[in-house]
Structures are given as structure tokens and as C-alpha cells.
PDB file of C-alpha atoms and ligand atoms in Angstrom:
ATOM      1  CA  MET X   1      16.070  10.943  15.474  1.00 95.00           C
ATOM      2  CA  LYS X   2      12.307  12.246  15.547  1.00 98.00           C
ATOM      3  CA  ILE X   3      10.544  12.398  12.486  1.00 98.00           C
ATOM      4  CA  ILE X   4       7.137  12.198  11.081  1.00 98.00           C
ATOM      5  CA  MET X   5       5.880  10.855   7.172  1.00 98.00           C
ATOM      6  CA  LEU X   6       3.309  13.052   5.617  1.00 98.00           C
ATOM      7  CA  GLY X   7       1.173  12.564   2.428  1.00 97.00           C
ATOM      8  CA  ALA X   8      -1.662  11.167   1.219  1.00 97.00           C
ATOM      9  CA  PRO X   9      -2.797   7.433   1.666  1.00 96.00           C
ATOM     10  CA  GLY X  10      -1.163   5.042  -0.873  1.00 94.00           C
ATOM     11  CA  ALA X  11       2.162   8.178  -1.179  1.00 97.00           C
ATOM     12  CA  GLY X  12       4.813   5.548   0.544  1.00 96.00           C
ATOM     13  CA  LYS X  13       4.518   6.786   3.926  1.00 97.00           C
ATOM     14  CA  GLY X  14       4.878   3.078   4.950  1.00 96.00           C
ATOM     15  CA  THR X  15       7.717   1.763   2.696  1.00 95.00           C
ATOM     16  CA  GLN X  16       9.826   5.277   2.758  1.00 98.00           C
ATOM     17  CA  ALA X  17       9.642   4.328   6.800  1.00 98.00           C
ATOM     18  CA  LYS X  18      10.482   0.919   7.117  1.00 97.00           C
ATOM     19  CA  MET X  19      14.059   1.766   5.085  1.00 97.00           C
ATOM     20  CA  ILE X  20      14.669   4.770   7.114  1.00 98.00           C
ATOM     21  CA  ALA X  21      13.625   2.438  10.255  1.00 98.00           C
ATOM     22  CA  GLU X  22      16.058   0.327   8.824  1.00 97.00           C
ATOM     23  CA  LYS X  23      18.573   2.813   8.408  1.00 97.00           C
ATOM     24  CA  TYR X  24      18.911   4.809  10.699  1.00 97.00           C
ATOM     25  CA  GLY X  25      18.065   1.987  13.986  1.00 97.00           C
ATOM     26  CA  VAL X  26      14.848   3.143  14.953  1.00 98.00           C
ATOM     27  CA  PRO X  27      11.631   1.826  14.828  1.00 98.00           C
ATOM     28  CA  HIS X  28       8.809   2.126  11.883  1.00 97.00           C
ATOM     29  CA  VAL X  29       5.978   4.025  14.688  1.00 98.00           C
ATOM     30  CA  SER X  30       2.217   2.868  12.494  1.00 97.00           C
ATOM     31  CA  THR X  31      -0.989   3.420  13.838  1.00 97.00           C
ATOM     32  CA  GLY X  32      -2.399   2.243  10.856  1.00 95.00           C
ATOM     33  CA  ASP X  33      -0.264  -1.402  11.616  1.00 94.00           C
ATOM     34  CA  ILE X  34      -1.114  -1.181  15.296  1.00 95.00           C
ATOM     35  CA  PHE X  35      -4.798  -0.839  13.932  1.00 96.00           C
ATOM     36  CA  ARG X  36      -4.616  -3.459  12.143  1.00 94.00           C
ATOM     37  CA  ALA X  37      -2.478  -5.973  14.320  1.00 93.00           C
ATOM     38  CA  ASN X  38      -5.402  -5.659  16.398  1.00 94.00           C
ATOM     39  CA  ILE X  39      -8.352  -6.240  13.631  1.00 94.00           C
ATOM     40  CA  LYS X  40      -6.303  -9.500  13.289  1.00 91.00           C
ATOM     41  CA  ASN X  41      -6.520 -10.494  16.621  1.00 94.00           C
ATOM     42  CA  GLY X  42      -9.962 -10.064  17.709  1.00 96.00           C
ATOM     43  CA  THR X  43      -8.954  -7.419  20.183  1.00 96.00           C
ATOM     44  CA  GLN X  44     -11.800  -4.466  21.640  1.00 96.00           C
ATOM     45  CA  LEU X  45      -9.230  -1.904  20.223  1.00 96.00           C
ATOM     46  CA  GLY X  46      -9.395  -3.445  16.584  1.00 96.00           C
ATOM     47  CA  MET X  47     -13.101  -4.366  16.762  1.00 97.00           C
ATOM     48  CA  GLU X  48     -13.232  -0.487  17.503  1.00 97.00           C
ATOM     49  CA  ALA X  49     -11.289   1.160  14.640  1.00 97.00           C
ATOM     50  CA  LYS X  50     -12.512  -1.418  12.098  1.00 96.00           C
ATOM     51  CA  GLN X  51     -16.057   0.889  11.974  1.00 96.00           C
ATOM     52  CA  TYR X  52     -14.115   3.897  11.194  1.00 97.00           C
ATOM     53  CA  MET X  53     -11.265   2.326   8.546  1.00 96.00           C
ATOM     54  CA  ASP X  54     -13.285   0.286   6.296  1.00 94.00           C
ATOM     55  CA  LYS X  55     -15.717   3.621   5.743  1.00 94.00           C
ATOM     56  CA  GLY X  56     -12.048   5.665   5.031  1.00 95.00           C
ATOM     57  CA  LEU X  57     -12.983   7.037   7.945  1.00 97.00           C
ATOM     58  CA  LEU X  58      -9.946   8.573  10.513  1.00 97.00           C
ATOM     59  CA  VAL X  59     -10.109   6.718  13.831  1.00 98.00           C
ATOM     60  CA  PRO X  60     -11.179   9.027  16.752  1.00 97.00           C
ATOM     61  CA  ASP X  61      -8.103  11.641  18.038  1.00 97.00           C
ATOM     62  CA  GLU X  62      -8.556  10.158  21.768  1.00 95.00           C
ATOM     63  CA  LEU X  63      -9.043   6.954  20.637  1.00 95.00           C
ATOM     64  CA  THR X  64      -5.811   7.052  18.581  1.00 97.00           C
ATOM     65  CA  VAL X  65      -3.797   9.627  20.764  1.00 96.00           C
ATOM     66  CA  ARG X  66      -3.775   6.834  23.677  1.00 95.00           C
ATOM     67  CA  ILE X  67      -2.214   4.227  21.540  1.00 95.00           C
ATOM     68  CA  LEU X  68       0.421   5.909  20.254  1.00 96.00           C
ATOM     69  CA  LEU X  69       1.604   7.674  23.146  1.00 96.00           C
ATOM     70  CA  ASP X  70       1.624   4.053  25.069  1.00 95.00           C
ATOM     71  CA  ARG X  71       3.619   2.958  22.225  1.00 96.00           C
ATOM     72  CA  VAL X  72       6.634   6.220  21.899  1.00 96.00           C
ATOM     73  CA  ALA X  73       6.650   5.642  25.536  1.00 94.00           C
ATOM     74  CA  GLN X  74       8.198   1.859  25.262  1.00 96.00           C
ATOM     75  CA  GLU X  75      12.007   1.609  26.023  1.00 97.00           C
ATOM     76  CA  ASP X  76      12.808   1.349  22.007  1.00 97.00           C
ATOM     77  CA  CYS X  77      11.509   4.449  21.426  1.00 96.00           C
ATOM     78  CA  LYS X  78      14.598   6.741  23.640  1.00 94.00           C
ATOM     79  CA  ASN X  79      16.387   7.566  21.110  1.00 92.00           C
ATOM     80  CA  GLY X  80      14.115   8.259  18.945  1.00 97.00           C
ATOM     81  CA  TYR X  81      11.554   6.365  15.523  1.00 98.00           C
ATOM     82  CA  VAL X  82       9.829   7.063  12.894  1.00 98.00           C
ATOM     83  CA  LEU X  83       5.993   8.076  12.080  1.00 98.00           C
ATOM     84  CA  ASP X  84       3.890   6.969  10.110  1.00 98.00           C
ATOM     85  CA  GLY X  85       0.584   8.000   9.817  1.00 97.00           C
ATOM     86  CA  PHE X  86       0.526   9.695  13.148  1.00 98.00           C
ATOM     87  CA  PRO X  87      -0.530  12.642  13.468  1.00 98.00           C
ATOM     88  CA  ARG X  88      -3.596  12.779  11.438  1.00 98.00           C
ATOM     89  CA  THR X  89      -4.943  16.274  12.317  1.00 98.00           C
ATOM     90  CA  ILE X  90      -3.785  19.641  14.133  1.00 98.00           C
ATOM     91  CA  PRO X  91      -5.194  18.146  17.422  1.00 98.00           C
ATOM     92  CA  GLN X  92      -3.119  14.561  17.012  1.00 98.00           C
ATOM     93  CA  ALA X  93      -0.007  17.267  16.033  1.00 98.00           C
ATOM     94  CA  GLU X  94      -0.563  19.622  19.136  1.00 98.00           C
ATOM     95  CA  VAL X  95      -0.946  16.682  21.940  1.00 97.00           C
ATOM     96  CA  LEU X  96       2.172  14.781  20.201  1.00 97.00           C
ATOM     97  CA  ASP X  97       4.226  18.771  20.358  1.00 97.00           C
ATOM     98  CA  ASN X  98       2.784  19.180  23.894  1.00 97.00           C
ATOM     99  CA  ALA X  99       3.916  15.730  25.592  1.00 95.00           C
ATOM    100  CA  LEU X 100       7.632  16.152  23.767  1.00 96.00           C
ATOM    101  CA  THR X 101       7.522  19.554  25.364  1.00 96.00           C
ATOM    102  CA  GLU X 102       7.274  18.264  28.550  1.00 95.00           C
ATOM    103  CA  LEU X 103      10.281  16.204  28.351  1.00 92.00           C
ATOM    104  CA  GLY X 104      12.572  18.653  26.645  1.00 94.00           C
ATOM    105  CA  ASP X 105      12.043  17.146  23.155  1.00 95.00           C
ATOM    106  CA  LYS X 106      11.051  18.114  19.758  1.00 96.00           C
ATOM    107  CA  ILE X 107      10.502  16.149  16.501  1.00 97.00           C
ATOM    108  CA  ASP X 108      13.342  16.836  14.460  1.00 98.00           C
ATOM    109  CA  TYR X 109      12.284  16.475  10.974  1.00 98.00           C
ATOM    110  CA  ALA X 110       8.760  16.082   9.001  1.00 98.00           C
ATOM    111  CA  VAL X 111       8.929  14.496   5.407  1.00 98.00           C
ATOM    112  CA  ASN X 112       5.811  15.079   2.881  1.00 98.00           C
ATOM    113  CA  VAL X 113       6.215  12.372   0.550  1.00 98.00           C
ATOM    114  CA  ASP X 114       4.228  13.794  -2.567  1.00 98.00           C
ATOM    115  CA  VAL X 115       2.053  12.542  -4.748  1.00 97.00           C
ATOM    116  CA  PRO X 116      -1.172  13.952  -7.193  1.00 94.00           C
ATOM    117  CA  ASP X 117      -3.852  12.524  -6.218  1.00 93.00           C
ATOM    118  CA  GLU X 118      -4.228  10.662 -10.063  1.00 89.00           C
ATOM    119  CA  ASN X 119      -1.227   8.004  -9.012  1.00 91.00           C
ATOM    120  CA  ILE X 120      -2.759   7.295  -5.714  1.00 92.00           C
ATOM    121  CA  ILE X 121      -5.946   4.977  -6.865  1.00 87.00           C
ATOM    122  CA  ARG X 122      -3.480   3.174  -9.398  1.00 85.00           C
ATOM    123  CA  ARG X 123      -1.078   2.523  -6.146  1.00 89.00           C
ATOM    124  CA  MET X 124      -3.563   0.684  -3.733  1.00 90.00           C
ATOM    125  CA  SER X 125      -5.408  -1.690  -6.838  1.00 87.00           C
ATOM    126  CA  GLY X 126      -1.976  -3.301  -6.678  1.00 91.00           C
ATOM    127  CA  ARG X 127      -0.659  -3.229  -3.261  1.00 93.00           C
ATOM    128  CA  ARG X 128      -0.575  -6.156  -1.339  1.00 95.00           C
ATOM    129  CA  ALA X 129      -0.017  -6.278   2.524  1.00 93.00           C
ATOM    130  CA  CYS X 130       0.776  -9.053   4.993  1.00 93.00           C
ATOM    131  CA  LEU X 131      -1.296  -8.717   7.894  1.00 90.00           C
ATOM    132  CA  SER X 132       1.759 -10.295   9.640  1.00 90.00           C
ATOM    133  CA  CYS X 133       4.980  -8.246  10.517  1.00 90.00           C
ATOM    134  CA  GLY X 134       3.331  -4.555   7.835  1.00 89.00           C
ATOM    135  CA  ALA X 135       5.529  -5.680   4.490  1.00 92.00           C
ATOM    136  CA  THR X 136       3.755  -4.056   1.922  1.00 93.00           C
ATOM    137  CA  TYR X 137       4.660  -5.201  -2.116  1.00 95.00           C
ATOM    138  CA  HIS X 138       3.058  -3.705  -5.047  1.00 94.00           C
ATOM    139  CA  ILE X 139       2.010  -6.493  -7.851  1.00 93.00           C
ATOM    140  CA  GLU X 140       3.934  -4.396 -10.615  1.00 91.00           C
ATOM    141  CA  HIS X 141       6.527  -1.644  -9.092  1.00 90.00           C
ATOM    142  CA  ILE X 142       7.596  -3.976  -5.980  1.00 93.00           C
ATOM    143  CA  PRO X 143       6.739  -7.059  -6.137  1.00 96.00           C
ATOM    144  CA  PRO X 144       7.369  -9.909  -3.532  1.00 97.00           C
ATOM    145  CA  LYS X 145       9.719 -13.006  -4.789  1.00 98.00           C
ATOM    146  CA  LYS X 146       6.711 -15.374  -4.957  1.00 97.00           C
ATOM    147  CA  GLU X 147       3.025 -14.379  -5.761  1.00 96.00           C
ATOM    148  CA  GLY X 148       0.995 -14.002  -2.987  1.00 96.00           C
ATOM    149  CA  VAL X 149       3.100 -14.782  -0.250  1.00 97.00           C
ATOM    150  CA  CYS X 150       5.144 -12.312   2.237  1.00 97.00           C
ATOM    151  CA  ASP X 151       9.367 -12.091   1.448  1.00 97.00           C
ATOM    152  CA  ALA X 152       9.898 -11.420   5.378  1.00 96.00           C
ATOM    153  CA  CYS X 153       7.811 -13.837   6.653  1.00 97.00           C
ATOM    154  CA  GLY X 154       6.095 -16.187   4.540  1.00 97.00           C
ATOM    155  CA  SER X 155       2.542 -15.014   5.479  1.00 96.00           C
ATOM    156  CA  GLU X 156       0.302 -15.093   2.855  1.00 96.00           C
ATOM    157  CA  LEU X 157      -0.592 -11.420   1.340  1.00 96.00           C
ATOM    158  CA  VAL X 158      -3.800  -9.874   1.247  1.00 94.00           C
ATOM    159  CA  LEU X 159      -5.350  -6.562  -0.928  1.00 92.00           C
ATOM    160  CA  ARG X 160      -5.880  -4.538   2.545  1.00 90.00           C
ATOM    161  CA  ASP X 161     -10.151  -3.957   3.075  1.00 87.00           C
ATOM    162  CA  ASP X 162      -9.928  -0.198   2.611  1.00 91.00           C
ATOM    163  CA  ASP X 163      -7.878  -0.474  -0.259  1.00 91.00           C
ATOM    164  CA  LYS X 164     -11.408  -0.937  -2.506  1.00 87.00           C
ATOM    165  CA  ALA X 165     -12.010   1.865  -4.695  1.00 86.00           C
ATOM    166  CA  GLU X 166     -14.109   3.876  -3.429  1.00 87.00           C
ATOM    167  CA  THR X 167     -13.123   3.968  -0.180  1.00 92.00           C
ATOM    168  CA  VAL X 168      -9.922   5.212  -1.178  1.00 93.00           C
ATOM    169  CA  LYS X 169     -11.554   8.103  -2.836  1.00 92.00           C
ATOM    170  CA  ASN X 170     -13.121   8.412   0.944  1.00 94.00           C
ATOM    171  CA  ARG X 171      -9.834   8.469   2.300  1.00 95.00           C
ATOM    172  CA  LEU X 172      -8.486  10.327   0.073  1.00 96.00           C
ATOM    173  CA  ASP X 173     -11.160  13.181   1.256  1.00 96.00           C
ATOM    174  CA  VAL X 174     -10.245  13.128   4.534  1.00 97.00           C
ATOM    175  CA  TYR X 175      -6.448  13.412   3.979  1.00 97.00           C
ATOM    176  CA  HIS X 176      -7.051  16.439   2.213  1.00 97.00           C
ATOM    177  CA  LYS X 177      -9.550  18.047   5.092  1.00 98.00           C
ATOM    178  CA  GLN X 178      -8.054  16.834   7.899  1.00 97.00           C
ATOM    179  CA  THR X 179      -4.280  15.590   7.248  1.00 98.00           C
ATOM    180  CA  GLN X 180      -2.885  18.503   4.840  1.00 97.00           C
ATOM    181  CA  PRO X 181      -2.847  21.196   6.320  1.00 98.00           C
ATOM    182  CA  LEU X 182      -0.537  19.891   8.957  1.00 98.00           C
ATOM    183  CA  ILE X 183       1.784  20.731   5.765  1.00 98.00           C
ATOM    184  CA  ASP X 184       1.442  23.994   7.373  1.00 98.00           C
ATOM    185  CA  PHE X 185       1.626  23.494  10.750  1.00 98.00           C
ATOM    186  CA  TYR X 186       4.977  21.616  10.368  1.00 98.00           C
ATOM    187  CA  THR X 187       6.131  23.854   7.828  1.00 98.00           C
ATOM    188  CA  GLU X 188       5.340  26.820  10.834  1.00 97.00           C
ATOM    189  CA  LYS X 189       8.142  25.101  12.756  1.00 96.00           C
ATOM    190  CA  GLY X 190      10.781  24.754  10.405  1.00 97.00           C
ATOM    191  CA  VAL X 191      10.943  20.912  10.064  1.00 98.00           C
ATOM    192  CA  LEU X 192       8.557  20.586   7.113  1.00 98.00           C
ATOM    193  CA  ALA X 193      10.541  18.988   3.723  1.00 98.00           C
ATOM    194  CA  THR X 194       9.508  17.369   0.225  1.00 98.00           C
ATOM    195  CA  VAL X 195      10.382  14.870  -1.459  1.00 98.00           C
ATOM    196  CA  ASP X 196       8.671  13.791  -4.897  1.00 98.00           C
ATOM    197  CA  GLY X 197       6.806  10.457  -4.456  1.00 98.00           C
ATOM    198  CA  THR X 198       6.220  10.306  -8.061  1.00 97.00           C
ATOM    199  CA  LEU X 199       9.804   8.763  -8.204  1.00 97.00           C
ATOM    200  CA  PRO X 200      10.728   4.932  -8.275  1.00 95.00           C
ATOM    201  CA  MET X 201      11.327   3.717  -4.558  1.00 95.00           C
ATOM    202  CA  ASP X 202      15.201   3.943  -3.982  1.00 97.00           C
ATOM    203  CA  ASP X 203      15.232   7.630  -5.961  1.00 98.00           C
ATOM    204  CA  VAL X 204      12.444   8.751  -3.286  1.00 98.00           C
ATOM    205  CA  PHE X 205      14.608   6.849  -0.430  1.00 98.00           C
ATOM    206  CA  ALA X 206      17.650   8.750  -1.621  1.00 98.00           C
ATOM    207  CA  ALA X 207      15.788  11.926  -1.672  1.00 98.00           C
ATOM    208  CA  ILE X 208      14.796  11.521   2.075  1.00 98.00           C
ATOM    209  CA  THR X 209      18.328  10.303   3.343  1.00 98.00           C
ATOM    210  CA  ALA X 210      19.744  13.551   1.733  1.00 98.00           C
ATOM    211  CA  ILE X 211      17.304  15.300   4.348  1.00 97.00           C
ATOM    212  CA  LEU X 212      18.112  13.786   7.623  1.00 96.00           C
ATOM    213  CA  GLY X 213      22.174  13.124   6.337  1.00 90.00           C
TER     214      GLY X 213
HETATM  215  P1  LIG H   1      -2.365   3.704   7.249  1.00 82.31           P
HETATM  216  O1  LIG H   1      -2.384   2.545   7.240  1.00 82.31           O
HETATM  217  O2  LIG H   1      -1.581   4.792   7.947  1.00 82.31           O
HETATM  218  O3  LIG H   1      -2.994   3.826   5.658  1.00 82.31           O
HETATM  219  P2  LIG H   1      -3.314   5.479   4.694  1.00 82.31           P
HETATM  220  O4  LIG H   1      -2.855   6.951   5.175  1.00 82.31           O
HETATM  221  O5  LIG H   1      -4.364   5.635   4.175  1.00 82.31           O
HETATM  222  O6  LIG H   1      -1.848   4.613   4.173  1.00 82.31           O
HETATM  223  P3  LIG H   1      -1.799   3.818   2.778  1.00 82.31           P
HETATM  224  O7  LIG H   1      -0.640   2.442   4.543  1.00 82.31           O
HETATM  225  O8  LIG H   1      -2.712   3.252   2.741  1.00 82.31           O
HETATM  226  O9  LIG H   1      -0.078   4.230   2.394  1.00 82.31           O
HETATM  227  P4  LIG H   1       1.549   4.455   2.504  1.00 82.31           P
HETATM  228  O10 LIG H   1       1.636   5.987   2.480  1.00 82.31           O
HETATM  229  O11 LIG H   1       1.903   3.667   3.891  1.00 82.31           O
HETATM  230  O12 LIG H   1       1.783   3.816   1.668  1.00 82.31           O
HETATM  231  P5  LIG H   1       2.842   2.007   0.869  1.00 82.31           P
HETATM  232  O13 LIG H   1       4.465   2.855   1.172  1.00 82.31           O
HETATM  233  O14 LIG H   1       1.956   1.673   1.467  1.00 82.31           O
HETATM  234  O15 LIG H   1      -4.397   3.888   7.681  1.00 82.31           O
HETATM  235  C1  LIG H   1      -5.240   3.261   7.528  1.00 82.31           C
HETATM  236  C2  LIG H   1      -6.700   3.690   8.257  1.00 82.31           C
HETATM  237  O16 LIG H   1      -6.281   3.962   9.652  1.00 82.31           O
HETATM  238  C3  LIG H   1      -7.199   5.475   8.390  1.00 82.31           C
HETATM  239  O17 LIG H   1      -8.000   4.964   6.783  1.00 82.31           O
HETATM  240  C4  LIG H   1      -7.414   5.457   9.486  1.00 82.31           C
HETATM  241  O18 LIG H   1      -9.162   5.116   9.130  1.00 82.31           O
HETATM  242  C5  LIG H   1      -6.811   4.740  11.084  1.00 82.31           C
HETATM  243  N1  LIG H   1      -5.492   5.107  11.669  1.00 82.31           N
HETATM  244  C6  LIG H   1      -4.128   5.607  10.779  1.00 82.31           C
HETATM  245  N2  LIG H   1      -3.832   5.890  11.416  1.00 82.31           N
HETATM  246  C7  LIG H   1      -4.517   7.158  12.002  1.00 82.31           C
HETATM  247  C8  LIG H   1      -4.662   8.491  12.777  1.00 82.31           C
HETATM  248  N3  LIG H   1      -3.326   8.455  13.596  1.00 82.31           N
HETATM  249  N4  LIG H   1      -5.753   9.211  12.913  1.00 82.31           N
HETATM  250  C9  LIG H   1      -6.939   8.384  12.979  1.00 82.31           C
HETATM  251  N5  LIG H   1      -7.133   7.855  12.448  1.00 82.31           N
HETATM  252  C10 LIG H   1      -5.925   6.456  11.128  1.00 82.31           C
HETATM  253  O19 LIG H   1       2.799   2.539  -0.551  1.00 82.31           O
HETATM  254  C11 LIG H   1       1.379   2.125  -0.957  1.00 82.31           C
HETATM  255  C12 LIG H   1       1.853   1.015  -2.089  1.00 82.31           C
HETATM  256  O20 LIG H   1       2.682   2.093  -3.397  1.00 82.31           O
HETATM  257  C13 LIG H   1       2.610  -0.440  -2.025  1.00 82.31           C
HETATM  258  O21 LIG H   1       1.719  -1.148  -2.797  1.00 82.31           O
HETATM  259  C14 LIG H   1       3.749   0.071  -2.532  1.00 82.31           C
HETATM  260  O22 LIG H   1       4.296  -1.007  -2.557  1.00 82.31           O
HETATM  261  C15 LIG H   1       3.243   1.175  -3.845  1.00 82.31           C
HETATM  262  N6  LIG H   1       4.925   1.924  -4.021  1.00 82.31           N
HETATM  263  C16 LIG H   1       5.017   2.760  -2.680  1.00 82.31           C
HETATM  264  N7  LIG H   1       5.960   3.596  -3.417  1.00 82.31           N
HETATM  265  C17 LIG H   1       6.223   3.680  -4.536  1.00 82.31           C
HETATM  266  C18 LIG H   1       6.936   4.257  -5.195  1.00 82.31           C
HETATM  267  N8  LIG H   1       7.867   5.344  -5.259  1.00 82.31           N
HETATM  268  N9  LIG H   1       6.662   3.872  -6.942  1.00 82.31           N
HETATM  269  C19 LIG H   1       5.841   3.369  -7.131  1.00 82.31           C
HETATM  270  N10 LIG H   1       4.969   2.158  -6.134  1.00 82.31           N
HETATM  271  C20 LIG H   1       5.353   3.004  -4.626  1.00 82.31           C
HETATM  272 MG1  LIG H   2       0.965   2.201   5.366  1.00 82.31          MG
HETATM  273 ZN1  LIG H   3       5.221 -10.712   6.347  1.00 82.31          ZN
END
């Protein structure tokens, strides 16, 4: 099963993608997590990506597409994957589409997690992220068992550099201009399903599993 998560920054793509990955036994592939892991490890790729990410801008398509195609070519993606944060532009979607078509394959579902802009800013300031394993928490809605510590791996939780209010605003602008057109792209392909992302996490997941079966 090949699934794409669509939605604004902070809509809950990562939260839901992890739950989908677990239930359906497919890897969770997040370009944002890949970039953040590279930043943390001080790689060349990380340094390049950080310049864009800290401003709330997209990392250039060429670089992002290369990373993603490498990742999904790995053995664990053979039976499917859930893509979180990719594609984010029409050119990225076209590259993915062409790569899959060449393999006689296609995306099964594009799940659009719908959350209005007003809700987003509030969510982001409360988010805490684990840069070691990619787990995400919210200080009010989804708190870790021990404050400031990742339940999954015990690492320290941090506020992401791009979760400052003014950067979040830029990310929302970029989303509306560059990513929202993908909703039409996948509607035309007949694979789009929209869920209400303002509901509690488990209700959003129930809506998604009702679609995926
Ligand atoms: P990326 O890491 O993908 O960030 P994003 O799209 O901005 O999305 P977020 O991770 O911020 O939000 P999310 O939807 O995953 O929400 P989450 O589940 O954490 O990308 C970061 C940057 O990398 C980009 O800005 C860009 O520079 C670059 N990049 C990445 N991919 C790229 C690409 N393809 N092309 C170019 N550049 C790329 O939830 C948010 C918060 O809400 C959490 O605290 C969570 O606990 C809480 N929450 C979740 N669900 C609920 C709920 N139902 N109710 C209440 N709270 C909830
Ligand atoms: Mg995310
Ligand atoms: Zn962790």
C-alpha cells in the first residue's frame, strides 16, 4: 500500500503517518525527518537544507526528489510506504508519478488532513519533537510521560527551530501557494480522501482507517 499524507504544516501528518505505518506494517518516510536527522548529524545535505528550513521555505525540488527516490528504492519500501511531507510541489508529484509509472505502480491513497490556519499556530507552539527518533508530542494534547523526555527513546525533547510563530506563518504561506495545488492533482487521479484533522488524534486515525480499510 502506497499512501501520501497531505496537509498544512502542523496538521498532524506525522502523527497519523506513524500510526498508519504501525498498523499496516509499512515504513514511515518523512522528508522533514530525513532533513532534520542530517542537520543533527552535521552532514552537507543537512547544512544545505537548514538554510531553507529555518526560513520556512521549501528545500529545492532537485535535492528533495533525489533524497526521496533513494529512500523509496530501499528494500523495506518494496511492499509500500506512507509518505509524510512529500510531495510538496507539483513538480515533485510529477517526478514521483513518473517513477511509479515506470515500475507499473501507482499511489493508492492521498490522505488530506484538513486543519484551518487558525488552529495551526496554536498547535505548533505546543509541539515538542525528538530529533533522535522523530517522535512528536504536544504539551497539552499529547504529552510525554515525563516532561521534556521522549517516551520512545529517552532523548531530550525540543521546540523545532522552524516552529517559532513568524516562521510558522511563512510555512503556511508556502503551503497555500506551493502545496495546496496537490489536492486538485490527486483529486483528478481519483485517490484523494479528506479527513477532519481538528478532531482528537484517535478520531482522525479512525477516519483514516475507515478509508484505507
Ligand atoms: P516537515 O517536517 O514535513 O514539516 P511540516 O509539513 O511543516 O509539517 P510538520 O511536521 O510541522 O507537521 P505535521 O503535519 O507532521 O504535524 P504533527 O503530526 O507534528 O518539513 C519541515 C521543512 O522541511 C519544510 O518547511 C521544508 O523546508 C523542508 N521539507 C520537507 N519536505 C520537503 C519537500 N518535500 N520539499 C521541500 N522541502 C521540504 O502535529 C503537529 C502538532 O500537533 C504536534 O505537537 C502534535 O502532537 C499535535 N497534534 C497532532 N494531531 C493532533 C490532533 N488531532 N489534535 C491535537 N493535537 C494534535
Ligand atoms: Mg511532520
Ligand atoms: Zn525519541
